[in-house]
Coordinates of C-alpha atoms in Angstrom, one line a residue:
M13 CA -100.8 -102.9 -0.3
K14 CA -102.3 -104.8 -3.2
R15 CA -98.9 -106.2 -4.3
S16 CA -98.2 -107.5 -0.7
L17 CA -101.6 -109.1 -0.5
V18 CA -100.9 -111.0 -3.9
F19 CA -97.6 -112.1 -2.8
F20 CA -98.9 -113.3 0.6
L21 CA -101.7 -115.3 -1.1
I22 CA -99.0 -116.9 -3.7
V23 CA -96.7 -117.9 -0.7
I24 CA -99.6 -119.8 1.0
S25 CA -100.8 -121.3 -2.2
L26 CA -97.2 -122.9 -2.7
F27 CA -97.2 -124.5 0.7
T28 CA -100.8 -125.7 1.0
G29 CA -103.2 -127.6 -0.9
S30 CA -106.6 -128.3 -2.5
V31 CA -110.2 -128.2 -1.2
F32 CA -113.5 -128.3 -3.2
A33 CA -115.8 -127.4 0.0
Q34 CA -118.5 -125.2 -1.8
G35 CA -120.0 -124.5 1.6
K36 CA -118.7 -124.0 5.0
V37 CA -117.7 -126.8 7.0
E38 CA -118.6 -127.1 10.8
G39 CA -116.0 -128.9 13.1
N40 CA -114.2 -131.8 12.1
A41 CA -115.9 -133.4 9.0
L42 CA -115.8 -136.0 6.2
R43 CA -117.3 -134.3 3.2
I44 CA -118.3 -137.0 0.5
K45 CA -118.7 -135.5 -2.9
G46 CA -120.2 -136.9 -6.3
A47 CA -121.1 -135.6 -9.6
S48 CA -121.9 -135.9 -13.1
F49 CA -120.6 -133.8 -16.0
L50 CA -122.3 -132.8 -19.3
G51 CA -120.1 -131.3 -21.8
S52 CA -117.2 -131.9 -24.3
L53 CA -113.9 -133.5 -24.4
R54 CA -111.2 -133.3 -26.9
T55 CA -108.2 -135.1 -26.4
D56 CA -104.7 -134.4 -27.5
L57 CA -104.4 -137.6 -29.4
E58 CA -106.8 -136.4 -32.1
K59 CA -104.1 -133.7 -33.1
R60 CA -101.4 -136.3 -33.1
N61 CA -103.3 -138.5 -35.3
F62 CA -104.0 -135.6 -37.6
Y63 CA -100.1 -134.8 -38.1
S64 CA -99.2 -138.4 -38.0
D65 CA -101.3 -139.0 -41.2
I66 CA -100.7 -135.8 -43.0
V67 CA -97.2 -137.1 -43.9
G68 CA -99.2 -139.8 -46.2
L69 CA -101.2 -137.0 -47.8
E70 CA -104.2 -138.2 -45.6
Y71 CA -106.4 -135.6 -44.3
N72 CA -108.4 -136.2 -41.1
Q73 CA -111.5 -134.3 -40.3
D74 CA -112.4 -133.3 -36.8
W75 CA -113.3 -136.1 -34.6
Q76 CA -117.1 -136.2 -33.9
G77 CA -118.6 -137.5 -30.7
N78 CA -116.9 -135.3 -28.4
R79 CA -120.0 -134.3 -26.3
G80 CA -121.7 -136.6 -23.8
T81 CA -122.3 -137.4 -20.1
S82 CA -120.0 -138.6 -17.5
L83 CA -121.6 -140.2 -14.5
I84 CA -118.7 -140.9 -12.4
N85 CA -117.0 -137.5 -11.9
D86 CA -115.4 -135.8 -9.2
F87 CA -116.3 -138.6 -7.0
G88 CA -114.3 -138.8 -3.6
F89 CA -114.2 -137.1 -0.4
D90 CA -112.2 -134.3 1.8
Y91 CA -111.4 -134.7 5.5
F92 CA -111.2 -131.5 7.2
H93 CA -109.8 -131.0 10.9
S94 CA -110.9 -127.7 12.5
L95 CA -108.3 -125.5 13.8
N96 CA -110.1 -122.2 14.5
A97 CA -106.5 -120.4 14.7
G98 CA -107.6 -116.8 13.8
I99 CA -108.2 -116.8 10.2
L100 CA -107.1 -120.4 9.6
S101 CA -110.1 -122.2 9.8
N102 CA -109.0 -125.9 9.1
V103 CA -106.6 -128.2 7.4
F104 CA -107.8 -131.0 5.0
L105 CA -106.9 -134.1 3.0
G106 CA -108.9 -135.6 0.0
L107 CA -109.1 -137.8 -2.9
H108 CA -111.4 -137.3 -5.9
L109 CA -111.8 -139.5 -9.0
N110 CA -112.8 -138.6 -12.6
R111 CA -113.9 -140.9 -15.4
F112 CA -114.6 -139.8 -18.9
T113 CA -115.4 -142.0 -21.9
R114 CA -116.1 -140.9 -25.6
G115 CA -116.7 -142.8 -28.9
Y116 CA -115.3 -140.9 -31.7
E117 CA -115.9 -141.0 -35.4
W118 CA -114.3 -139.2 -38.4
N119 CA -113.5 -139.3 -42.0
S120 CA -110.3 -138.9 -43.9
Y121 CA -109.6 -138.0 -47.4
Y122 CA -106.6 -139.0 -49.7
A123 CA -106.0 -138.6 -53.5
T124 CA -107.9 -141.4 -54.7
G125 CA -109.8 -142.5 -51.3
L126 CA -112.0 -142.1 -48.3
G127 CA -111.0 -143.2 -44.9
I128 CA -113.7 -144.3 -42.3
K129 CA -112.4 -144.0 -39.0
E130 CA -114.0 -144.5 -35.3
G131 CA -112.2 -145.2 -31.8
D132 CA -113.2 -145.8 -28.2
Y133 CA -111.4 -143.3 -25.8
R134 CA -111.4 -143.3 -22.0
L135 CA -109.9 -140.7 -19.7
L136 CA -109.0 -141.4 -16.1
Y137 CA -107.5 -138.8 -13.8
S138 CA -107.4 -138.6 -9.7
D139 CA -106.4 -135.6 -7.5
I140 CA -105.3 -135.8 -4.1
N141 CA -105.8 -132.6 -2.3
L142 CA -104.0 -131.2 0.6
G143 CA -104.3 -127.6 2.1
I144 CA -106.1 -125.1 4.5
T145 CA -108.9 -122.9 4.5
L146 CA -108.6 -119.1 5.3
S147 CA -111.7 -117.2 6.5
P148 CA -110.8 -113.6 6.6
S149 CA -114.6 -113.1 7.3
S150 CA -117.4 -115.1 8.6
N151 CA -119.0 -115.4 5.0
F152 CA -115.6 -115.5 2.9
R153 CA -113.1 -118.0 2.4
I154 CA -110.1 -118.2 0.6
L155 CA -108.8 -121.8 -0.2
P156 CA -105.2 -122.0 -1.6
K157 CA -104.1 -125.5 -3.0
Y158 CA -101.8 -128.0 -4.0
V159 CA -103.1 -130.9 -6.2
I160 CA -101.1 -134.1 -7.0
R161 CA -102.7 -135.3 -10.2
S162 CA -102.5 -138.7 -11.9
M163 CA -104.0 -139.3 -15.4
S164 CA -104.4 -141.8 -18.0
Q165 CA -105.7 -142.2 -21.6
T166 CA -106.5 -145.2 -23.7
F167 CA -107.7 -145.0 -27.5
E168 CA -108.4 -148.1 -29.7
G169 CA -109.2 -147.3 -33.1
N170 CA -110.1 -149.1 -36.3
Y171 CA -109.8 -147.7 -39.9
L172 CA -111.3 -148.6 -43.2
G173 CA -109.8 -147.0 -46.5
I174 CA -111.9 -147.4 -49.8
G175 CA -109.9 -146.2 -52.8
G176 CA -106.4 -146.5 -54.2
P177 CA -104.9 -147.8 -52.2
S178 CA -107.5 -149.7 -49.9
Y179 CA -106.7 -150.7 -46.3
L180 CA -107.6 -152.0 -43.1
G181 CA -105.9 -150.4 -39.9
Q182 CA -105.7 -150.4 -36.2
D183 CA -104.6 -147.7 -33.8
T184 CA -103.7 -148.1 -30.2
K185 CA -102.6 -145.3 -28.1
T186 CA -101.8 -145.0 -24.3
T187 CA -100.7 -142.2 -22.0
S188 CA -100.2 -142.0 -18.3
G189 CA -98.6 -139.1 -16.0
T190 CA -98.6 -137.6 -12.7
S191 CA -98.0 -133.8 -12.0
G192 CA -98.1 -131.5 -9.0
L193 CA -100.6 -128.6 -9.6
V194 CA -101.0 -125.0 -7.6
G195 CA -104.1 -123.1 -7.4
V196 CA -106.6 -121.3 -5.3
G197 CA -110.2 -121.5 -4.6
F198 CA -112.9 -118.8 -3.1
E199 CA -116.0 -119.1 -1.4
F200 CA -118.9 -116.6 -0.7
D201 CA -121.9 -117.2 1.5
L202 CA -125.0 -115.5 0.2
N203 CA -126.9 -116.6 3.4
D204 CA -127.2 -119.8 5.7
R205 CA -128.0 -122.2 2.7
A206 CA -126.6 -120.6 -0.4
T207 CA -122.8 -120.2 -1.5
L208 CA -121.2 -119.0 -4.6
F209 CA -117.8 -120.5 -5.4
A210 CA -114.8 -120.3 -7.8
D211 CA -112.0 -122.5 -8.2
F212 CA -108.7 -122.1 -10.4
L213 CA -105.7 -124.3 -11.3
L214 CA -103.0 -121.5 -11.9
F215 CA -99.7 -123.5 -13.0
G216 CA -97.8 -126.6 -12.8
P217 CA -95.8 -128.8 -12.7
F218 CA -94.7 -127.5 -9.2
L219 CA -92.9 -129.6 -6.5
L220 CA -93.5 -132.7 -8.1
N221 CA -92.1 -132.9 -11.7
S222 CA -94.5 -134.2 -14.4
T223 CA -93.5 -137.7 -15.4
G224 CA -95.3 -140.4 -17.2
T225 CA -95.3 -142.7 -20.5
Y226 CA -96.6 -142.3 -24.0
N227 CA -97.0 -145.1 -26.3
S228 CA -98.6 -145.3 -29.8
E229 CA -98.8 -148.1 -32.4
Q230 CA -100.7 -147.8 -35.8
F231 CA -100.7 -150.9 -38.2
R232 CA -102.2 -150.9 -41.5
V233 CA -102.6 -153.6 -44.2
Y234 CA -102.9 -152.2 -47.6
N235 CA -104.0 -154.1 -50.9
N236 CA -100.2 -153.6 -51.9
G237 CA -98.4 -154.1 -48.7
F238 CA -98.4 -153.0 -44.8
G239 CA -97.3 -150.1 -42.9
L240 CA -96.4 -149.8 -39.1
N241 CA -96.0 -146.4 -37.2
F242 CA -94.6 -146.5 -33.5
A243 CA -93.6 -144.1 -30.8
N244 CA -93.0 -145.0 -27.3
G245 CA -91.3 -142.5 -24.5
G246 CA -92.1 -140.2 -21.6
Y247 CA -95.0 -138.0 -21.1
T248 CA -95.4 -134.7 -19.4
F249 CA -98.7 -132.6 -18.7
Y250 CA -100.0 -129.8 -16.6
S251 CA -103.4 -128.1 -16.2
E252 CA -105.1 -124.8 -16.3
K253 CA -108.8 -124.9 -15.0
I254 CA -111.6 -122.5 -14.0
S255 CA -115.0 -123.6 -12.1
V256 CA -117.5 -121.0 -11.2
G257 CA -120.8 -122.2 -9.6
G258 CA -122.9 -122.3 -6.5
S259 CA -124.4 -124.5 -4.0
I260 CA -127.5 -124.9 -1.8
V261 CA -128.4 -126.9 1.4
V262 CA -131.5 -129.3 0.5
L263 CA -131.2 -131.1 3.5
P264 CA -129.3 -130.9 6.7
K265 CA -125.6 -131.7 5.8
L266 CA -126.7 -132.3 2.0
R267 CA -126.0 -129.7 -0.5
L268 CA -126.7 -129.7 -4.1
F269 CA -124.2 -127.7 -6.4
V270 CA -123.9 -126.7 -10.2
S271 CA -120.7 -125.4 -11.8
F272 CA -119.5 -124.3 -15.3
E273 CA -116.0 -126.1 -15.6
R274 CA -113.4 -125.2 -18.3
E275 CA -110.1 -127.1 -18.1
N276 CA -107.1 -127.4 -20.5
M277 CA -104.3 -130.2 -19.7
T278 CA -101.4 -129.3 -22.0
A279 CA -99.3 -132.5 -22.9
K280 CA -96.7 -133.9 -24.8
A281 CA -94.5 -136.9 -25.4
K282 CA -90.9 -136.8 -23.8
S283 CA -87.8 -138.1 -25.8
P284 CA -89.7 -140.8 -27.7
V285 CA -88.3 -143.6 -29.6
A286 CA -90.4 -143.1 -33.0
L287 CA -90.4 -145.3 -36.0
S288 CA -92.4 -145.6 -39.3
F289 CA -92.2 -148.5 -41.7
Y290 CA -93.6 -149.4 -45.1
G291 CA -93.1 -153.1 -45.4
D292 CA -89.2 -153.6 -44.4
T293 CA -88.4 -150.1 -45.4
L294 CA -87.7 -147.3 -43.0
D295 CA -89.8 -144.2 -44.0
R296 CA -87.7 -141.4 -42.8
V297 CA -90.0 -138.5 -43.4
G298 CA -92.9 -140.7 -41.7
T299 CA -90.1 -141.4 -38.8
L300 CA -89.8 -137.6 -38.5
M301 CA -93.4 -136.8 -38.5
E302 CA -94.1 -139.6 -36.1
F303 CA -91.6 -137.8 -33.6
V304 CA -93.0 -134.3 -34.3
S305 CA -96.5 -135.4 -33.8
A306 CA -95.7 -137.3 -30.3
T307 CA -93.4 -134.4 -28.8
A308 CA -95.8 -131.2 -29.8
D309 CA -97.8 -129.5 -27.3
H310 CA -101.4 -130.4 -27.4
Q311 CA -104.5 -130.0 -25.4
I312 CA -106.7 -132.2 -23.6
A313 CA -109.7 -129.9 -23.6
M314 CA -112.9 -130.2 -21.3
S315 CA -115.7 -127.8 -20.8
G316 CA -119.4 -128.2 -19.6
I317 CA -121.8 -128.4 -16.8
K318 CA -121.0 -130.3 -13.4
I319 CA -124.1 -131.1 -11.3
G320 CA -123.7 -132.9 -8.2
V321 CA -124.2 -133.3 -4.3
T322 CA -121.9 -133.3 -1.3
Y323 CA -122.7 -134.9 2.2
D324 CA -120.8 -134.1 5.4
L325 CA -120.4 -136.8 8.3
N326 CA -119.2 -135.0 11.6
L327 CA -116.4 -136.8 13.2

């Protein structure tokens, strides 16, 4: 019986989509949502920089400044269309936007010098949600989901090396990608005002294969020459997420919610062209390491607290 129930939920998940209701929806409604995120974000670009620099015997410390507040987070809407067909409560379609910015700083060490490094970073992603709500009881809902996620990252770094050799450097990295993700959510009403919820992204890419672009350019001027590292290719990712929290009605149709969020987006470049030069000479070891650092699996890791509101417009 348990195996049959799990199989049923998986099948439903494969053909349905995402909802972030966090409270029962009455009739046809447009639920508007906005939140702020307070927590940490570590980008996959941190590890890629580490492995790219290690070939030059330069050791990067962990990037500092990963914690912060993101005000424009989970901003968007879901439209719910009531069905009332047995346990099938409604179908829905929505769009949510997320924005994270960080200013990272770190030091690096090489045999006879110190690197002072900093960079501005931005992560944007949008989720298109499509799915249904299953209501096996009046106060419990199961929310299978399918999410089409589009994401992009930009990083612009400035480097100063003090020692032998000394250098000035600039680093620009951009990534973008789209992927289909599958998951499921659960909601339990404690009473007419309070709801507990959990939301999971389980695996991907599914149906929509992950596609995107990866570009990395690092240029340094030394006191005895110059160097250039370059990589360009495809970019793929998938996401695993857990969100647990609660919401409460503070005014008619207006809910306040708080949740703990933890998400890992595992990403890598796909078939990049990678090159490393010192002056007009091709650095074969550096080229290999630039390729390896681009194509290795690394994670964009986010964890923290999300606080926001939802408001229902009956249609």
